[in-house]
XYZ file of C-alpha atoms in Angstrom:
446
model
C 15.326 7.481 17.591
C 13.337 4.558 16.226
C 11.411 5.537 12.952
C 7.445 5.953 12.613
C 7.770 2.634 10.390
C 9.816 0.540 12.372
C 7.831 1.442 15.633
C 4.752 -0.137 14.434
C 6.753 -3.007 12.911
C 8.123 -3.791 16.098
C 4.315 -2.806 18.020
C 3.116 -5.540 15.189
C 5.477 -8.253 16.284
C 4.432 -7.327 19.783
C 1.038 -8.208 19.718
C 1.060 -11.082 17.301
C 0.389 -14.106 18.751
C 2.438 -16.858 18.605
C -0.137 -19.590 17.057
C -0.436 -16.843 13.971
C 1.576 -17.709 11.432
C 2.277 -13.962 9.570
C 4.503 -15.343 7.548
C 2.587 -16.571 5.228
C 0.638 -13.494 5.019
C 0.533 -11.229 1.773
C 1.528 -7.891 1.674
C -1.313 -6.166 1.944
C -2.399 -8.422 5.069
C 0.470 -7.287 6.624
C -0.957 -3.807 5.796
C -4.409 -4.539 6.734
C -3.062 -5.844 10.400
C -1.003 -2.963 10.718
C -3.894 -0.534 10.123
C -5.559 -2.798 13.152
C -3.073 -2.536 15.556
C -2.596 1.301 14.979
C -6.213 1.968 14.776
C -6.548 -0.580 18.643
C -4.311 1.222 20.186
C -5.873 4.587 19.189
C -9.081 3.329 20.962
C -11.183 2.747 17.813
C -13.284 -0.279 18.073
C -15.102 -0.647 14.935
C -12.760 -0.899 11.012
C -13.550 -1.550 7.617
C -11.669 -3.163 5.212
C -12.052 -3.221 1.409
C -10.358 -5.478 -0.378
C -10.834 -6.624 -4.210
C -12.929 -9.991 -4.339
C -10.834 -12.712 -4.425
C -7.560 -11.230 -2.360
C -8.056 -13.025 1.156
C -10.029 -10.752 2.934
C -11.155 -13.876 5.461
C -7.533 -14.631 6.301
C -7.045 -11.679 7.226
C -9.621 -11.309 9.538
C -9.366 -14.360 11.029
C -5.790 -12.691 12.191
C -7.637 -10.141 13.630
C -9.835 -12.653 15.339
C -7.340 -15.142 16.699
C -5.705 -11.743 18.225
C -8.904 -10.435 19.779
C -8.953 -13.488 21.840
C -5.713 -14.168 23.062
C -4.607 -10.668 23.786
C -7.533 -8.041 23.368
C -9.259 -10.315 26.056
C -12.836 -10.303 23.728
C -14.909 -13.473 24.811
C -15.767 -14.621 21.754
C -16.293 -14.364 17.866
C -19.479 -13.781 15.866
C -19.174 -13.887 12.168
C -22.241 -12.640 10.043
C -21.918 -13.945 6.345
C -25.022 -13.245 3.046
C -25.613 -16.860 2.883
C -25.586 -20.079 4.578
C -22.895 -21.960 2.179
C -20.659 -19.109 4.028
C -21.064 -20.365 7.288
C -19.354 -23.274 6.765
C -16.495 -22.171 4.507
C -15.648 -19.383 7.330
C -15.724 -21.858 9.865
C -13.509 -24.129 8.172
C -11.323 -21.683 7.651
C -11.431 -20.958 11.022
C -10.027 -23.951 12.149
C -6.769 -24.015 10.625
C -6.115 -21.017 12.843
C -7.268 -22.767 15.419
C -10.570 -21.092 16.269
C -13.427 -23.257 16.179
C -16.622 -22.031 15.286
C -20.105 -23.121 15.094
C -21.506 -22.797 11.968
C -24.799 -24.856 12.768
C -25.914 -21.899 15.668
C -29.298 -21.455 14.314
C -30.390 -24.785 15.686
C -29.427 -24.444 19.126
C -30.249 -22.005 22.099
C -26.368 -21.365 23.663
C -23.202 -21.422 22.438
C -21.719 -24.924 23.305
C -18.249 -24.380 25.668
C -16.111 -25.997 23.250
C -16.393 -23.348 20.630
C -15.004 -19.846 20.384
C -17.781 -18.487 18.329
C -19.976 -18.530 15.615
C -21.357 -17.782 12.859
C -24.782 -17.092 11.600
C -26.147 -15.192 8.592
C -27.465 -11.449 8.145
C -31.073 -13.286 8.013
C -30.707 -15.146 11.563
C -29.476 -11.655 13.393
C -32.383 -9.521 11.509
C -34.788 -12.040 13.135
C -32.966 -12.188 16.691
C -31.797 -9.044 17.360
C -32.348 -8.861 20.685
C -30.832 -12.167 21.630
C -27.571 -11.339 19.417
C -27.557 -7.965 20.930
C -26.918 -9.873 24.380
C -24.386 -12.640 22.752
C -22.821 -9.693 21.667
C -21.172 -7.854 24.815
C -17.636 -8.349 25.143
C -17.553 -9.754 21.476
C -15.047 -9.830 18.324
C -17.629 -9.298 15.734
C -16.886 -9.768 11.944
C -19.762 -8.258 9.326
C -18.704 -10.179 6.269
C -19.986 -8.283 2.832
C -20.992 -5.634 4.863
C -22.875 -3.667 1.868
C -25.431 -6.585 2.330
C -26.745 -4.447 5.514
C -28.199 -1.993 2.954
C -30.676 -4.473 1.365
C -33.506 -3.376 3.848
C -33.495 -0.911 6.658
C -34.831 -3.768 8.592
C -31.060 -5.570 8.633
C -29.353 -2.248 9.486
C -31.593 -1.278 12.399
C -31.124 -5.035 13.399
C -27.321 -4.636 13.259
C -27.370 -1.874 15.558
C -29.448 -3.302 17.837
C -27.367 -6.926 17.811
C -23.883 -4.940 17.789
C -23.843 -2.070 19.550
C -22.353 -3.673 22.980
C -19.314 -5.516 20.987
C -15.855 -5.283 21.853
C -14.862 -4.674 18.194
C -16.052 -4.510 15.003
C -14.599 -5.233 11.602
C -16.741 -5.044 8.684
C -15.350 -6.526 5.128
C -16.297 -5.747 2.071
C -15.073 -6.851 -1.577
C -15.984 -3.420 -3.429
C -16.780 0.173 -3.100
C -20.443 0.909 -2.193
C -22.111 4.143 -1.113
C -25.495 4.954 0.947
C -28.766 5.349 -0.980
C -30.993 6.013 1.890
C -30.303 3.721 4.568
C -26.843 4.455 5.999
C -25.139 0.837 7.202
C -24.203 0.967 11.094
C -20.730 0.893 11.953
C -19.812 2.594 8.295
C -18.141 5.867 8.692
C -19.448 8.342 6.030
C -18.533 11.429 4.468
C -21.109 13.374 1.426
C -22.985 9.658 1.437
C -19.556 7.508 0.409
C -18.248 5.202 2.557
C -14.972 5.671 4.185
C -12.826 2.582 4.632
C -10.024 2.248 6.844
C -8.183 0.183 4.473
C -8.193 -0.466 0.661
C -7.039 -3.136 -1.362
C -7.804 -2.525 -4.930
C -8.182 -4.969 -7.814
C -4.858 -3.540 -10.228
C -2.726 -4.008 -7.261
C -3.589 -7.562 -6.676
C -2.678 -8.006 -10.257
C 0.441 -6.788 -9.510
C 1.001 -8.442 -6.248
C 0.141 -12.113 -8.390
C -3.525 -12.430 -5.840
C -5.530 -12.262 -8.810
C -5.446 -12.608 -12.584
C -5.929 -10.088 -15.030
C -9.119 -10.467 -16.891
C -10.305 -10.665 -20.539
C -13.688 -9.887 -21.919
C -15.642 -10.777 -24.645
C -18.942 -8.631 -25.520
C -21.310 -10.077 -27.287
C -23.709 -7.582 -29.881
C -26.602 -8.196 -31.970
C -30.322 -7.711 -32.849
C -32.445 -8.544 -30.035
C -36.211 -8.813 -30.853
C -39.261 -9.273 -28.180
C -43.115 -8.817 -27.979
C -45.212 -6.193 -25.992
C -48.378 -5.271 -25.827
C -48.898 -6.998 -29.100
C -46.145 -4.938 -30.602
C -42.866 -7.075 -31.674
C -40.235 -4.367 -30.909
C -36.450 -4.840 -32.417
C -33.483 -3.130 -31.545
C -29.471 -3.790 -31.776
C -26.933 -3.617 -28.326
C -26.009 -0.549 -30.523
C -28.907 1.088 -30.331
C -29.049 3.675 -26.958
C -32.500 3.016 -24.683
C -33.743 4.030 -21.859
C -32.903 1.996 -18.939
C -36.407 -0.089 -18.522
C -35.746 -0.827 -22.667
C -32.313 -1.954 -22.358
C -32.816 -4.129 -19.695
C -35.746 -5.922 -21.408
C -33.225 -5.928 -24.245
C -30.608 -7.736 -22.002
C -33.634 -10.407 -20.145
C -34.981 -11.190 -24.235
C -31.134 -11.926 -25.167
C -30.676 -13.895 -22.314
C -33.829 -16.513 -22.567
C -32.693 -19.481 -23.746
C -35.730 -19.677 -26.486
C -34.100 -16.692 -28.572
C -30.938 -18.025 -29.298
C -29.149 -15.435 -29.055
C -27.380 -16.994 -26.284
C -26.115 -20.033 -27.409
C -23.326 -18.569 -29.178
C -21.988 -17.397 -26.144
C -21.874 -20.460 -24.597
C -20.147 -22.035 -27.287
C -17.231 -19.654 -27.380
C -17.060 -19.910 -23.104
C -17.253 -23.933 -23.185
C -14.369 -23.659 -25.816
C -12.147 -20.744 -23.877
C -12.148 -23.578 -21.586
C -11.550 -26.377 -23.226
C -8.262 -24.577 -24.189
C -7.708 -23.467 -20.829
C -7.990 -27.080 -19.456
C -4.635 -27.843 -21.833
C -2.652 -25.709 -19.313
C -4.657 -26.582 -16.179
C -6.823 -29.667 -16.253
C -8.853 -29.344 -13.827
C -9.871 -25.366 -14.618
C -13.389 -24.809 -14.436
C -16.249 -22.677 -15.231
C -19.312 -20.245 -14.070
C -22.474 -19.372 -15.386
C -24.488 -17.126 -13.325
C -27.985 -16.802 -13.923
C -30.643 -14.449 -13.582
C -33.492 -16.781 -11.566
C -33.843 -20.210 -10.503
C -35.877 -21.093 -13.364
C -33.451 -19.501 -15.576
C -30.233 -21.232 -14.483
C -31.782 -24.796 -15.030
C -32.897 -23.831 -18.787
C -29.234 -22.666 -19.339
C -27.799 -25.388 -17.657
C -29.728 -27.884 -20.000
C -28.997 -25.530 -23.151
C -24.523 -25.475 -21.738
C -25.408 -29.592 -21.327
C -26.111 -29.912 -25.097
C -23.427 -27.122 -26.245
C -20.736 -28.934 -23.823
C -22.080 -32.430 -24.039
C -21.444 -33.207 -20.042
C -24.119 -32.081 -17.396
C -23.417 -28.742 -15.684
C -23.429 -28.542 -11.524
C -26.817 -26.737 -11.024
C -26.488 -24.853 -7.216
C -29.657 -23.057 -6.348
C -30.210 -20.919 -3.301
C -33.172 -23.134 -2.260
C -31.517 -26.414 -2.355
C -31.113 -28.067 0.735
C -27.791 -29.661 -1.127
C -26.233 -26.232 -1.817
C -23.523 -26.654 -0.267
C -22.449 -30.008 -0.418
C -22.667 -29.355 -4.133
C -20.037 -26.661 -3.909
C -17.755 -28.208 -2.010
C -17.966 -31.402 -4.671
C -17.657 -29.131 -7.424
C -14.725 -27.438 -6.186
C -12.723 -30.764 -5.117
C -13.517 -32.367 -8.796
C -12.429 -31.486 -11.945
C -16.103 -31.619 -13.560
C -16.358 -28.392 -16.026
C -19.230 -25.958 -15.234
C -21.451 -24.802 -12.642
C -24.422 -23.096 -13.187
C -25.576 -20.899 -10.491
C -27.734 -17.702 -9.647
C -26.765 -15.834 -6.205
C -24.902 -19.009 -4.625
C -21.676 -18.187 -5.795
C -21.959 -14.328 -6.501
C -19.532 -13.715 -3.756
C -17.608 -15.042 -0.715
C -17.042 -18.462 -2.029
C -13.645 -20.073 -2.691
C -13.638 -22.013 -6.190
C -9.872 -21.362 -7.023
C -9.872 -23.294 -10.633
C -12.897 -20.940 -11.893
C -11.224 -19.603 -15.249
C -13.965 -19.174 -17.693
C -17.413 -17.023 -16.466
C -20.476 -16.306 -18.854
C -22.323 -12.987 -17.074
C -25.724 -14.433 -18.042
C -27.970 -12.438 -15.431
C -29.806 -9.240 -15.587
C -28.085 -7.667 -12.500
C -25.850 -4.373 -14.097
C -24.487 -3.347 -10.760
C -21.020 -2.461 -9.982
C -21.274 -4.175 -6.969
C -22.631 -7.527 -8.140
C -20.353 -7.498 -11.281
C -17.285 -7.277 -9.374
C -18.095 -10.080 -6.612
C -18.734 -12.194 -9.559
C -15.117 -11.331 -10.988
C -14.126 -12.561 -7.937
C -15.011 -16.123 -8.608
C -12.634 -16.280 -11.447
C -9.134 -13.954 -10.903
C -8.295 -15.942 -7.853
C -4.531 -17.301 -8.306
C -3.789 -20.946 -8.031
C -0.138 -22.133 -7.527
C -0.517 -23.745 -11.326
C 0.044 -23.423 -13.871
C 3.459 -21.483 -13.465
C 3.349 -18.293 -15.434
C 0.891 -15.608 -16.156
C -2.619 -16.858 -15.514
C -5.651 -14.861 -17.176
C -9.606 -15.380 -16.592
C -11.736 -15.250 -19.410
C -15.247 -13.362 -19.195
C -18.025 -13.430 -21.480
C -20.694 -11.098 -21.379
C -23.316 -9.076 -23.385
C -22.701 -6.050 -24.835
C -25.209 -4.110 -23.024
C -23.936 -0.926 -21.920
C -24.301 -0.778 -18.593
C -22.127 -3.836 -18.367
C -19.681 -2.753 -21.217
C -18.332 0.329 -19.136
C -18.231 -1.860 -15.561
C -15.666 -3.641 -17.822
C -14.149 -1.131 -18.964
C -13.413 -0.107 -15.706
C -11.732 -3.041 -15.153
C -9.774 -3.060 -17.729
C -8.490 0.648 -16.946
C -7.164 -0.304 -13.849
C -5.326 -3.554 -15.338
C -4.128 -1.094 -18.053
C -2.880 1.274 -15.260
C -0.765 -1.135 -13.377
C 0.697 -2.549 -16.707
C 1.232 0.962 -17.779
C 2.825 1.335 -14.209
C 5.581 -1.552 -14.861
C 5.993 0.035 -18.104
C 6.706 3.732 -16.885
C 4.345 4.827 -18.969
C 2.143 8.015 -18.765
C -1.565 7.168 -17.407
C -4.315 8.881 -19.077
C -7.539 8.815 -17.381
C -10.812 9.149 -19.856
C -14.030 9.027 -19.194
C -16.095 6.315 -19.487
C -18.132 8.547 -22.097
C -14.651 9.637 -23.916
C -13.487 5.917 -24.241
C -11.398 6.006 -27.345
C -11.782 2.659 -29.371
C -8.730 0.563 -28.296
C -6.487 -1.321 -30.318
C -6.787 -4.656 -29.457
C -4.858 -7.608 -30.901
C -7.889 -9.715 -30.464
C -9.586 -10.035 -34.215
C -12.383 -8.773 -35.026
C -15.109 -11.142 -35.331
C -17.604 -11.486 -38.140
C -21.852 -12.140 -37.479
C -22.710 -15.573 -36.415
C -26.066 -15.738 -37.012
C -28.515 -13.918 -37.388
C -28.896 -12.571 -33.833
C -25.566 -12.839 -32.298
C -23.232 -10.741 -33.541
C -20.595 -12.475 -31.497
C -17.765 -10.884 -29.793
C -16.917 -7.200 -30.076
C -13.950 -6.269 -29.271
């Protein structure tokens, strides 16, 4: 009698269609499709997938896709993305699988016959949701970043509305998220956490050689700012309340109080060295504001002497900017939101975490940006992180670095002990210990 396993192989080969290539699928997409199939021909007709930032998630979709319209008979795709830059990356990825999609839909009224789909933004369907909800029936429908449905009740009501008469649903998302008080449609939910259908986590992509292991450097110091008349001074030592520690973390990261420019110095040379072993590596800044990213951008220009890419979210050249960036070999690019998640800059190495944002969710997509693998340099490739030492942001690291530390401790066959984050012993790291380098910064910490 045929196995469990080899029956859904052979129900797998069955329904794949013959313009998908699987063979040049990862592991885990193999997984992922597998968990489709099984799930189909239970009935269920809405999935989500988790998978680390950075591990493929739209290829594999884009499987799921291609097979929703030559065999699940669905009568067309709609892919919802966070941003416009993403409408045109998915549809160009789109067409190598030979689905063509129209990433320009907001200007028109109809689909136009020679595409199979398209794809708008979270935005366009919370404004149309009636329309979509009728564009919808007899759909494929992919909810890229899915979490985003929780900015605003507003987008999730609209998602039910659009969605509700699709043929299918798969919703993506890059990390764990839970509900706070608006529950996202199409989630399945048990005590307020999310339930995916399929996970991909981060130290197994390290292991699987999808994404590079990471190393931080936390930056300390005396932070000083004014209030209410009062100049108040305090140390990334010193334990605050939340609304003190972030001001700590915004007065650190204005370019007038130097404490950043240390920082900068340190990234710009991690990549100078990394550019010996791959030329045309590059790096990210993310900033807190508009405003904000052009001030560091001019402060990186003077520490790196050449002039950063600047991509704001309310440039009409956004995207043209990215796509530039990530064909040239030109060093940085500054950026706040733009590039926080979803898009596909393989020869990121170096990031400097220069925003205010301390949420799990936001720190991991922009991990993303930088552990994706390129086919060179042969070897072991590493990313290089620089961040302040604020708290908040010291144990989302740390986090990080537990789960790299668990699948090297895994090829090792050594014992895993889990601590937590409180109970964090100090480690022994071969990485010297720096000295103060000026009188603000006290430069990297461990």
């Amino acid at each position: 009698m045929e196995s469990q396993s080899n029956a859904w192989d052979s129900f797998f080969i069955a329904n794949s269609s013959t313009n998908m290539n699987h063979s040049s699928l990862r592991a885990w997409q193999h997984e992922a499709l597998k968990n489709y199939y099984q799930n189909l021909a239970a009935g269920v007709t809405s999935l989500l997938w988790e998978a680390t930032p950075g591990s493929g998630k739209t290829n594999a979709a884009l499987q799921v896709c291609a097979h929703q319209l030559e065999t699940a008979n669905s009568q067309r795709l709609i892919i919802v993305v966070p941003t416009a830059h993403l409408r045109t990356q998915w549809a160009q990825a789109a067409a190598q699988y030979g689905l063509h999609l129209d990433s320009h839909f907001g200007r028109k009224v109809r689909l136009a016959a020679d595409y199979q789909g398209l794809v708008v933004t979270y935005h366009q369907v919370a404004k149309r949701p009636q329309f979509f909800g009728q564009l919808s029936r007899g759909a494929m429908v992919v909810l890229d970043e899915i979490h985003h449905a929780a900015d605003g009740l507003l987008w999730g009501d609209s998602l039910r509305q659009a969605f509700e008469p699709a043929r299918f649903i798969l919703s993506l998302s890059g990390t764990a998220f839970r509900s706070d008080n608006n529950t996202i449609p199409f989630v399945r939910y048990e005590d307020d956490i999310s339930q995916p259908d399929y996970v991909y986590p981060y130290g197994r992509a390290i292991e699987d050689s999808v994404c590079r292991s990471v190393a931080f450097f936390t930056y300390g110091g005396d932070v000083a700012w004014s209030e209410d008349d009062e100049v108040i001074q305090v140390s990334f030592t010193d334990h605050l309340q939340h609304t003190t520690a972030s001001r700590r973390l915004r007065a650190a990261l204005d370019p007038n109080s130097g404490w950043i420019r240390q920082m900068l110095e340190d990234a710009h040379t991690m990549l100078l060295e990394t550019r010996q072993e791959q030329p045309e590596a590059g790096g990210l800044l993310v900033a807190a504001d508009q405003d904000h990213a052009r001030q560091l951008a001019q402060l990186l220009a003077e520490v790196s002497h050449t002039r950063p890419t600047i991509v704001l979210s309310d440039d009409s050249e956004a995207s043209r900017k990215i796509k530039r960036f990530t064909a040239s070999r030109n060093e940085w690019l500054v950026a706040c939101n733009m590039v926080s998640e979803g898009v596909d800059i393989p020869r990121l190495r170096v990031g400097v975490y220069a925003t205010t944002v301390t949420t799990k969710m936001y720190f991991r997509q922009f991990l993303g940006r930088i552990v994706r693998i390129t086919p060179q340099p042969a070897g072991v490739q590493v990313a290089y992180c620089y961040l302040p030492a604020d708290i908040r942001l010291k144990m989302l690291a740390e986090q990080i670095e537990r789960e790299q530390r668990h699948h090297i401790a895994a090829q090792l066959e050594k014992e895993v002990v889990e601590l937590e984050d409180e109970e964090l012993p100090p480690e022994k790291d071969p990485t010297p210990v720096w000295q103060a380098l000026h009188a603000t910064n006290s430069g990297v910490e461990s």
